[in-house]
Amino acid sequence: MGNLIATRPPQPWTAPTASDPVAATLRLPGSKSMTARALVLSALAGGPSTLAGPLRARDTELMAAGLRALGAHMSISDDERWLVRPHPLVGPAHVDVGLAGTVMRFVPPVAGLADGRITLDGDPQARTRPLGPLIGALRSLGVRVDAPATGSLPLTVLGAGRVVGGEVVIDASASSQLVSGLLLAAPRFDRGVVVRHVGPPVPSAPHLRMTVQMLRAAGAAVDDGTPDVWVVEPGPLAGRGWQIEPDLSGAVPFFAAALVTGGEVTLQGWPRSSAQPVEQLRSLLQRMGGEVTLSTGGLTVRGTGAVHGLTADLSDVSELTPALTALAMLADSPSVFTGVGHIRGHETDRLTALAREFTALGADITESPDGLEIRPRPLHGGVFETYHDHRMAHAAAVAGLAVPGVELSDVACTSKTMPEFPALWSAMVTGKS
C-alpha cells in the first residue's frame, strides 16, 4: 500500500453544487499523454517538429524542461503551437520530474543517449513510485544507472552518448509507462529494442497503443503483433507536425456532471479517429446511464436523470477511477471496480485515499487489493483531502455537484494537468463564463 502524504492548506475550495442540469460546450486543453510522447519523439527526431494544441500544465512543462536540460531546443511560449528543434543530447544536467510519471519513466532512456551525467529527482511522493523494472531494463541494455536499492528516485544516468539496445525482459504490471519509455527512445538505440513483458497484465493498454501509433507516425518500424512483446527497429525519427487531441481523461469529470445533473456536456474538437480510449469511456458512461454521441460538433454526453452502478474492470482506463468512483457514490445501485491495484502507486495510493475521503463524507466504500466496492447512500459535506493528486480533486468536485459543503483541501493540484479546472468547473455549474 502506498504512502499517503497530506498537507492541508488553510483555505479549502468549496465545490459548487448544481441547482440545475448543466449545459456546457467546452474546449479542453490537449492530452497530457499525447503531448508528453510528442515532446520526446520531437527531441529525438532528425528535424524540427511542431505541437498544435498542446497541454500546458505542470507535467508537460516539466517534460519540456527536462528535455531542454538535455540539449533539445524548446519554444513553448505560444500556448497554441510549440516548436521543438532537436540538438545533440549532453550532460551534465538535472531533471526535475515533479510528480509526473511520464517524466520519470520517459526521460531516463533518453538520458542514456546523452553524453554526460544526468540526475533525476522530484517531489517527495515521487520517490515512492516504482522505477525498479525500468532501471533494471536500462542496465541490461547497456546504460549505467546509479539508483537506491529501493529502485526509485533519485537516480543518475551516466550517459555514454549511445545505447546498444537489444532484448530486454521487464515486469511492467505496475505501469505501461515502463514499456512506453523504452519504446519511445528505442529507434535511436544501436540495435533498437525487443521488450518482453513477463508478469501480471500490463495496465492502461490504450496508452501503449498510443505509443506505438505515434512512433509509427514519426517513421519508426514497430511490431506489436505478438502479445506482450514490442519490437522497435533502429532508424531515424522524422520531425513533423503533431495535432494534439483534447484530453479525454480530463474531460471525464465534466461528462460525469452531465450524468449527475441530468444535463448535457459537449467536448469540442474531438477527432473521428482517436488515439485515446474513447470507446471504453463511451461504454462505461452508457452503462452508468448516459447517452454518448460523436458529431461534427464534438463528443457529447447527456444525462438521463438516473445514474446506475456497474461492475467493471477498469485496468485499461485506470485514470478514470476517481471520477467514476464519485459517480458511483451517487448511483441507484452498488458498483464494483477491479483491475486497478496499480493506482496505489500513482500520485498517492488512490484506492486508500478514495476509500478514506469518501468514508469521511458518509460513504459505504470498501477497498479490495485491486479495486473498490461502493454501496451508495446519502453523503454529507466536509473537507476532502486531495493528497496533491489532481484526480482526487476531480472526484471531490463531482461529488460536490450533489452534496453541498464538499471542500477540497487543495484545488491547485489540478494544475498538474489542467490549470483552468477550477474556473471551467465553476462556470459549467453556475452557467456563467
Short mmCIF file of N, CA, C and O in Angstrom, two decimals, residues 299-402:
data_model
loop_
_atom_site.label_atom_id
_atom_site.label_comp_id
_atom_site.label_asym_id
_atom_site.label_seq_id
_atom_site.Cartn_x
_atom_site.Cartn_y
_atom_site.Cartn_z
N LEU A 299 -17.75 15.61 -28.97
CA LEU A 299 -18.18 14.44 -28.22
C LEU A 299 -19.15 14.92 -27.14
O LEU A 299 -18.79 15.75 -26.29
N THR A 300 -20.39 14.43 -27.18
CA THR A 300 -21.45 14.92 -26.29
C THR A 300 -21.93 13.81 -25.37
O THR A 300 -22.17 12.68 -25.82
N VAL A 301 -22.08 14.13 -24.09
CA VAL A 301 -22.65 13.21 -23.11
C VAL A 301 -23.89 13.86 -22.51
O VAL A 301 -23.84 15.02 -22.06
N ARG A 302 -24.99 13.11 -22.52
CA ARG A 302 -26.25 13.59 -21.94
C ARG A 302 -26.65 12.70 -20.78
O ARG A 302 -26.58 11.48 -20.87
N GLY A 303 -27.07 13.32 -19.71
CA GLY A 303 -27.61 12.57 -18.59
C GLY A 303 -29.07 12.25 -18.83
O GLY A 303 -29.78 12.99 -19.52
N THR A 304 -29.52 11.14 -18.29
CA THR A 304 -30.91 10.71 -18.48
C THR A 304 -31.74 10.89 -17.22
O THR A 304 -32.91 10.51 -17.19
N GLY A 305 -31.13 11.47 -16.18
CA GLY A 305 -31.86 11.66 -14.93
C GLY A 305 -31.60 10.56 -13.93
O GLY A 305 -32.10 10.62 -12.80
N ALA A 306 -30.86 9.53 -14.33
CA ALA A 306 -30.54 8.43 -13.41
C ALA A 306 -29.08 8.05 -13.60
O ALA A 306 -28.54 8.10 -14.71
N VAL A 307 -28.44 7.68 -12.50
CA VAL A 307 -27.07 7.18 -12.54
C VAL A 307 -27.10 5.75 -12.00
O VAL A 307 -27.63 5.51 -10.91
N HIS A 308 -26.56 4.82 -12.77
CA HIS A 308 -26.60 3.41 -12.39
C HIS A 308 -25.23 2.93 -11.95
O HIS A 308 -24.20 3.36 -12.49
N GLY A 309 -25.21 2.03 -10.98
CA GLY A 309 -23.97 1.37 -10.61
C GLY A 309 -23.58 0.35 -11.65
O GLY A 309 -24.38 -0.03 -12.52
N LEU A 310 -22.34 -0.12 -11.57
CA LEU A 310 -21.90 -1.14 -12.51
C LEU A 310 -20.71 -1.90 -11.93
O LEU A 310 -20.04 -1.43 -11.01
N THR A 311 -20.50 -3.08 -12.48
CA THR A 311 -19.31 -3.87 -12.18
C THR A 311 -18.42 -3.79 -13.40
O THR A 311 -18.85 -4.10 -14.52
N ALA A 312 -17.16 -3.34 -13.21
CA ALA A 312 -16.31 -3.11 -14.37
C ALA A 312 -14.84 -3.33 -14.02
O ALA A 312 -14.39 -2.99 -12.92
N ASP A 313 -14.12 -3.89 -14.98
CA ASP A 313 -12.66 -3.97 -14.92
C ASP A 313 -12.13 -2.69 -15.56
O ASP A 313 -12.31 -2.46 -16.75
N LEU A 314 -11.47 -1.85 -14.77
CA LEU A 314 -11.01 -0.55 -15.25
C LEU A 314 -9.51 -0.56 -15.58
O LEU A 314 -8.90 0.51 -15.69
N SER A 315 -8.93 -1.73 -15.77
CA SER A 315 -7.48 -1.80 -15.96
C SER A 315 -7.00 -1.01 -17.17
O SER A 315 -5.89 -0.46 -17.15
N ASP A 316 -7.81 -0.92 -18.22
CA ASP A 316 -7.40 -0.16 -19.40
C ASP A 316 -7.56 1.34 -19.23
O ASP A 316 -6.95 2.12 -19.97
N VAL A 317 -8.41 1.76 -18.32
CA VAL A 317 -8.72 3.19 -18.16
C VAL A 317 -8.62 3.58 -16.68
O VAL A 317 -9.47 4.27 -16.14
N SER A 318 -7.54 3.17 -16.05
CA SER A 318 -7.43 3.32 -14.59
C SER A 318 -7.45 4.77 -14.13
O SER A 318 -7.88 5.07 -13.02
N GLU A 319 -7.01 5.71 -15.01
CA GLU A 319 -7.01 7.11 -14.59
C GLU A 319 -8.42 7.67 -14.41
O GLU A 319 -8.61 8.72 -13.83
N LEU A 320 -9.42 6.94 -14.91
CA LEU A 320 -10.81 7.36 -14.74
C LEU A 320 -11.40 6.93 -13.40
O LEU A 320 -12.50 7.35 -13.04
N THR A 321 -10.68 6.09 -12.65
CA THR A 321 -11.23 5.50 -11.42
C THR A 321 -11.75 6.54 -10.43
O THR A 321 -12.86 6.39 -9.90
N PRO A 322 -10.99 7.60 -10.11
CA PRO A 322 -11.52 8.54 -9.11
C PRO A 322 -12.84 9.19 -9.52
O PRO A 322 -13.79 9.23 -8.72
N ALA A 323 -12.94 9.70 -10.75
CA ALA A 323 -14.18 10.35 -11.17
C ALA A 323 -15.33 9.35 -11.24
O ALA A 323 -16.47 9.66 -10.85
N LEU A 324 -15.07 8.14 -11.73
CA LEU A 324 -16.13 7.13 -11.80
C LEU A 324 -16.55 6.68 -10.40
O LEU A 324 -17.72 6.34 -10.17
N THR A 325 -15.61 6.69 -9.45
CA THR A 325 -15.96 6.35 -8.07
C THR A 325 -16.92 7.38 -7.50
O THR A 325 -17.92 7.04 -6.85
N ALA A 326 -16.65 8.65 -7.77
CA ALA A 326 -17.57 9.70 -7.30
C ALA A 326 -18.94 9.52 -7.94
O ALA A 326 -19.98 9.68 -7.27
N LEU A 327 -18.96 9.19 -9.22
CA LEU A 327 -20.23 8.96 -9.91
C LEU A 327 -20.97 7.78 -9.29
O LEU A 327 -22.19 7.83 -9.07
N ALA A 328 -20.22 6.72 -8.98
CA ALA A 328 -20.83 5.53 -8.38
C ALA A 328 -21.42 5.82 -7.00
O ALA A 328 -22.39 5.18 -6.58
N MET A 329 -20.84 6.78 -6.27
CA MET A 329 -21.37 7.17 -4.96
C MET A 329 -22.79 7.72 -5.08
O MET A 329 -23.57 7.64 -4.13
N LEU A 330 -23.10 8.28 -6.24
CA LEU A 330 -24.39 8.94 -6.45
C LEU A 330 -25.36 8.09 -7.27
O LEU A 330 -26.40 8.57 -7.71
N ALA A 331 -25.01 6.81 -7.46
CA ALA A 331 -25.80 5.92 -8.31
C ALA A 331 -26.98 5.32 -7.54
O ALA A 331 -27.11 5.47 -6.32
N ASP A 332 -27.83 4.58 -8.28
CA ASP A 332 -29.01 3.96 -7.67
C ASP A 332 -28.79 2.49 -7.33
O ASP A 332 -29.71 1.80 -6.91
N SER A 333 -27.54 2.01 -7.52
CA SER A 333 -27.22 0.62 -7.20
C SER A 333 -25.71 0.51 -6.96
O SER A 333 -24.95 1.41 -7.32
N PRO A 334 -25.27 -0.58 -6.33
CA PRO A 334 -23.84 -0.71 -6.00
C PRO A 334 -22.95 -0.84 -7.23
O PRO A 334 -23.41 -1.17 -8.33
N SER A 335 -21.67 -0.58 -7.01
CA SER A 335 -20.66 -0.73 -8.06
C SER A 335 -19.46 -1.50 -7.51
O SER A 335 -19.16 -1.42 -6.32
N VAL A 336 -18.80 -2.23 -8.40
CA VAL A 336 -17.56 -2.91 -8.06
C VAL A 336 -16.56 -2.61 -9.18
O VAL A 336 -16.80 -2.92 -10.34
N PHE A 337 -15.45 -1.98 -8.82
CA PHE A 337 -14.38 -1.68 -9.77
C PHE A 337 -13.17 -2.56 -9.46
O PHE A 337 -12.75 -2.65 -8.30
N THR A 338 -12.61 -3.19 -10.48
CA THR A 338 -11.45 -4.07 -10.30
C THR A 338 -10.38 -3.71 -11.33
O THR A 338 -10.59 -2.89 -12.23
N GLY A 339 -9.23 -4.37 -11.19
CA GLY A 339 -8.16 -4.22 -12.17
C GLY A 339 -7.32 -2.97 -12.01
O GLY A 339 -6.56 -2.62 -12.92
N VAL A 340 -7.42 -2.29 -10.86
CA VAL A 340 -6.72 -1.02 -10.71
C VAL A 340 -5.81 -0.99 -9.47
O VAL A 340 -5.53 0.06 -8.91
N GLY A 341 -5.31 -2.15 -9.08
CA GLY A 341 -4.39 -2.18 -7.94
C GLY A 341 -3.15 -1.33 -8.16
O GLY A 341 -2.57 -0.80 -7.21
N HIS A 342 -2.76 -1.17 -9.44
CA HIS A 342 -1.54 -0.40 -9.72
C HIS A 342 -1.69 1.08 -9.41
O HIS A 342 -0.70 1.79 -9.27
N ILE A 343 -2.92 1.61 -9.27
CA ILE A 343 -3.05 3.04 -8.98
C ILE A 343 -2.73 3.34 -7.51
O ILE A 343 -2.73 4.50 -7.11
N ARG A 344 -2.42 2.30 -6.74
CA ARG A 344 -1.87 2.56 -5.40
C ARG A 344 -0.49 3.22 -5.50
O ARG A 344 -0.03 3.83 -4.54
N GLY A 345 0.16 3.09 -6.66
CA GLY A 345 1.47 3.68 -6.85
C GLY A 345 1.46 4.94 -7.69
O GLY A 345 2.49 5.34 -8.22
N HIS A 346 0.30 5.59 -7.80
CA HIS A 346 0.23 6.83 -8.56
C HIS A 346 0.59 8.01 -7.65
O HIS A 346 1.34 7.86 -6.70
N GLU A 347 0.07 9.20 -7.94
CA GLU A 347 0.43 10.38 -7.15
C GLU A 347 0.26 10.13 -5.65
O GLU A 347 0.98 10.68 -4.82
N THR A 348 -0.75 9.35 -5.31
CA THR A 348 -0.93 8.83 -3.96
C THR A 348 -1.49 7.42 -4.11
O THR A 348 -1.74 6.96 -5.23
N ASP A 349 -1.68 6.72 -3.00
CA ASP A 349 -2.38 5.43 -3.06
C ASP A 349 -3.85 5.76 -3.29
O ASP A 349 -4.60 6.03 -2.34
N ARG A 350 -4.26 5.80 -4.54
CA ARG A 350 -5.59 6.31 -4.87
C ARG A 350 -6.71 5.47 -4.28
O ARG A 350 -7.77 6.01 -3.92
N LEU A 351 -6.55 4.17 -4.17
CA LEU A 351 -7.63 3.35 -3.63
C LEU A 351 -7.85 3.65 -2.15
O LEU A 351 -8.98 3.85 -1.70
N THR A 352 -6.76 3.68 -1.38
CA THR A 352 -6.90 4.02 0.04
C THR A 352 -7.40 5.44 0.21
O THR A 352 -8.26 5.71 1.07
N ALA A 353 -6.89 6.36 -0.60
CA ALA A 353 -7.30 7.75 -0.48
C ALA A 353 -8.79 7.92 -0.79
O ALA A 353 -9.51 8.63 -0.07
N LEU A 354 -9.27 7.30 -1.86
CA LEU A 354 -10.69 7.40 -2.20
C LEU A 354 -11.56 6.81 -1.10
O LEU A 354 -12.58 7.40 -0.71
N ALA A 355 -11.18 5.62 -0.61
CA ALA A 355 -11.96 5.00 0.45
C ALA A 355 -11.98 5.86 1.70
O ALA A 355 -13.03 6.07 2.33
N ARG A 356 -10.83 6.41 2.06
CA ARG A 356 -10.73 7.21 3.28
C ARG A 356 -11.56 8.49 3.18
O ARG A 356 -12.34 8.83 4.09
N GLU A 357 -11.41 9.22 2.08
CA GLU A 357 -12.06 10.52 1.98
C GLU A 357 -13.56 10.40 1.77
O GLU A 357 -14.33 11.19 2.33
N PHE A 358 -14.01 9.43 0.98
CA PHE A 358 -15.46 9.27 0.81
C PHE A 358 -16.11 8.70 2.07
O PHE A 358 -17.26 9.05 2.39
N THR A 359 -15.41 7.84 2.80
CA THR A 359 -15.94 7.37 4.08
C THR A 359 -16.16 8.54 5.04
O THR A 359 -17.15 8.60 5.77
N ALA A 360 -15.24 9.50 5.00
CA ALA A 360 -15.37 10.68 5.87
C ALA A 360 -16.60 11.51 5.50
O ALA A 360 -17.12 12.26 6.34
N LEU A 361 -17.08 11.38 4.26
CA LEU A 361 -18.30 12.09 3.84
C LEU A 361 -19.55 11.22 4.03
O LEU A 361 -20.64 11.62 3.60
N GLY A 362 -19.39 10.05 4.67
CA GLY A 362 -20.54 9.20 4.97
C GLY A 362 -20.75 8.04 4.02
O GLY A 362 -21.76 7.34 4.11
N ALA A 363 -19.79 7.79 3.13
CA ALA A 363 -19.97 6.74 2.13
C ALA A 363 -19.76 5.36 2.72
O ALA A 363 -19.08 5.18 3.73
N ASP A 364 -20.32 4.36 2.04
CA ASP A 364 -20.09 2.95 2.34
C ASP A 364 -19.23 2.40 1.20
O ASP A 364 -19.72 2.03 0.14
N ILE A 365 -17.91 2.40 1.41
CA ILE A 365 -16.96 2.04 0.37
C ILE A 365 -15.88 1.16 0.98
O ILE A 365 -15.39 1.42 2.07
N THR A 366 -15.53 0.10 0.27
CA THR A 366 -14.56 -0.87 0.78
C THR A 366 -13.46 -1.07 -0.24
O THR A 366 -13.72 -1.24 -1.43
N GLU A 367 -12.22 -1.06 0.23
CA GLU A 367 -11.07 -1.38 -0.64
C GLU A 367 -10.97 -2.89 -0.83
O GLU A 367 -11.23 -3.66 0.09
N SER A 368 -10.54 -3.27 -2.02
CA SER A 368 -10.05 -4.63 -2.25
C SER A 368 -8.60 -4.48 -2.72
O SER A 368 -8.15 -3.36 -2.96
N PRO A 369 -7.85 -5.56 -2.83
CA PRO A 369 -6.46 -5.40 -3.27
C PRO A 369 -6.34 -4.67 -4.61
O PRO A 369 -5.39 -3.93 -4.82
N ASP A 370 -7.30 -4.87 -5.51
CA ASP A 370 -7.16 -4.26 -6.83
C ASP A 370 -8.37 -3.42 -7.24
O ASP A 370 -8.63 -3.22 -8.41
N GLY A 371 -9.12 -2.92 -6.25
CA GLY A 371 -10.27 -2.11 -6.63
C GLY A 371 -11.08 -1.61 -5.45
O GLY A 371 -10.60 -1.52 -4.32
N LEU A 372 -12.33 -1.28 -5.74
CA LEU A 372 -13.23 -0.68 -4.75
C LEU A 372 -14.62 -1.28 -4.90
O LEU A 372 -15.06 -1.60 -6.01
N GLU A 373 -15.32 -1.41 -3.75
CA GLU A 373 -16.74 -1.78 -3.74
C GLU A 373 -17.50 -0.61 -3.14
O GLU A 373 -17.16 -0.13 -2.05
N ILE A 374 -18.53 -0.15 -3.85
CA ILE A 374 -19.25 1.06 -3.46
C ILE A 374 -20.73 0.76 -3.33
O ILE A 374 -21.35 0.23 -4.26
N ARG A 375 -21.27 1.08 -2.17
CA ARG A 375 -22.70 0.89 -1.91
C ARG A 375 -23.28 2.27 -1.62
O ARG A 375 -23.06 2.83 -0.53
N PRO A 376 -24.01 2.85 -2.57
CA PRO A 376 -24.45 4.24 -2.43
C PRO A 376 -25.36 4.46 -1.21
O PRO A 376 -26.19 3.61 -0.87
N ARG A 377 -25.16 5.58 -0.56
CA ARG A 377 -26.04 6.05 0.49
C ARG A 377 -25.83 7.56 0.61
O ARG A 377 -24.86 8.09 0.07
N PRO A 378 -26.73 8.27 1.29
CA PRO A 378 -26.61 9.72 1.35
C PRO A 378 -25.27 10.17 1.93
O PRO A 378 -24.78 9.60 2.91
N LEU A 379 -24.69 11.19 1.30
CA LEU A 379 -23.42 11.76 1.75
C LEU A 379 -23.67 13.12 2.38
O LEU A 379 -24.71 13.75 2.17
N HIS A 380 -22.68 13.58 3.13
CA HIS A 380 -22.74 14.92 3.72
C HIS A 380 -21.46 15.67 3.38
O HIS A 380 -20.47 15.08 2.91
N GLY A 381 -21.47 16.96 3.63
CA GLY A 381 -20.30 17.77 3.32
C GLY A 381 -19.16 17.52 4.28
O GLY A 381 -19.27 16.80 5.27
N GLY A 382 -18.02 18.14 3.97
CA GLY A 382 -16.83 18.00 4.78
C GLY A 382 -15.60 18.30 3.95
O GLY A 382 -15.69 18.48 2.73
N VAL A 383 -14.45 18.35 4.59
CA VAL A 383 -13.20 18.61 3.88
C VAL A 383 -12.71 17.30 3.25
O VAL A 383 -12.63 16.27 3.91
N PHE A 384 -12.41 17.36 1.96
CA PHE A 384 -11.95 16.21 1.19
C PHE A 384 -10.48 16.44 0.88
O PHE A 384 -10.12 17.35 0.13
N GLU A 385 -9.61 15.62 1.47
CA GLU A 385 -8.17 15.76 1.26
C GLU A 385 -7.80 15.29 -0.14
O GLU A 385 -8.23 14.21 -0.57
N THR A 386 -7.04 16.08 -0.87
CA THR A 386 -6.68 15.72 -2.24
C THR A 386 -5.31 15.05 -2.35
O THR A 386 -5.00 14.47 -3.40
N TYR A 387 -4.48 15.13 -1.33
CA TYR A 387 -3.14 14.49 -1.36
C TYR A 387 -2.31 14.95 -2.56
O TYR A 387 -1.57 14.16 -3.15
N HIS A 388 -2.44 16.20 -2.94
CA HIS A 388 -1.69 16.76 -4.08
C HIS A 388 -2.00 16.01 -5.38
O HIS A 388 -1.19 16.04 -6.31
N ASP A 389 -3.16 15.37 -5.49
CA ASP A 389 -3.48 14.49 -6.62
C ASP A 389 -4.66 15.10 -7.39
O ASP A 389 -5.77 15.21 -6.88
N HIS A 390 -4.40 15.48 -8.64
CA HIS A 390 -5.43 16.12 -9.46
C HIS A 390 -6.66 15.25 -9.63
O HIS A 390 -7.79 15.77 -9.66
N ARG A 391 -6.49 13.93 -9.75
CA ARG A 391 -7.66 13.06 -9.93
C ARG A 391 -8.52 13.00 -8.67
O ARG A 391 -9.74 12.84 -8.74
N MET A 392 -7.90 13.09 -7.50
CA MET A 392 -8.68 13.15 -6.27
C MET A 392 -9.52 14.43 -6.23
O MET A 392 -10.69 14.43 -5.80
N ALA A 393 -8.94 15.53 -6.68
CA ALA A 393 -9.69 16.79 -6.73
C ALA A 393 -10.88 16.67 -7.68
O ALA A 393 -11.98 17.16 -7.39
N HIS A 394 -10.68 16.00 -8.82
CA HIS A 394 -11.78 15.81 -9.76
C HIS A 394 -12.91 15.01 -9.11
O HIS A 394 -14.09 15.33 -9.29
N ALA A 395 -12.56 13.96 -8.37
CA ALA A 395 -13.58 13.14 -7.71
C ALA A 395 -14.38 13.96 -6.73
O ALA A 395 -15.62 13.86 -6.66
N ALA A 396 -13.71 14.79 -5.94
CA ALA A 396 -14.41 15.61 -4.96
C ALA A 396 -15.34 16.60 -5.63
O ALA A 396 -16.46 16.85 -5.16
N ALA A 397 -14.89 17.17 -6.75
CA ALA A 397 -15.73 18.14 -7.46
C ALA A 397 -17.01 17.48 -7.98
O ALA A 397 -18.10 18.06 -7.92
N VAL A 398 -16.89 16.25 -8.51
CA VAL A 398 -18.07 15.53 -9.00
C VAL A 398 -19.05 15.27 -7.85
O VAL A 398 -20.26 15.49 -7.98
N ALA A 399 -18.53 14.81 -6.72
CA ALA A 399 -19.41 14.56 -5.57
C ALA A 399 -20.09 15.85 -5.12
O ALA A 399 -21.28 15.86 -4.75
N GLY A 400 -19.36 16.95 -5.14
CA GLY A 400 -19.90 18.23 -4.69
C GLY A 400 -21.05 18.73 -5.53
O GLY A 400 -21.82 19.58 -5.07
N LEU A 401 -21.21 18.22 -6.75
CA LEU A 401 -22.37 18.62 -7.56
C LEU A 401 -23.68 18.31 -6.87
O LEU A 401 -24.66 19.05 -7.01
N ALA A 402 -23.71 17.19 -6.14
CA ALA A 402 -24.95 16.74 -5.50
C ALA A 402 -24.92 16.84 -3.99
O ALA A 402 -25.95 16.64 -3.34
#
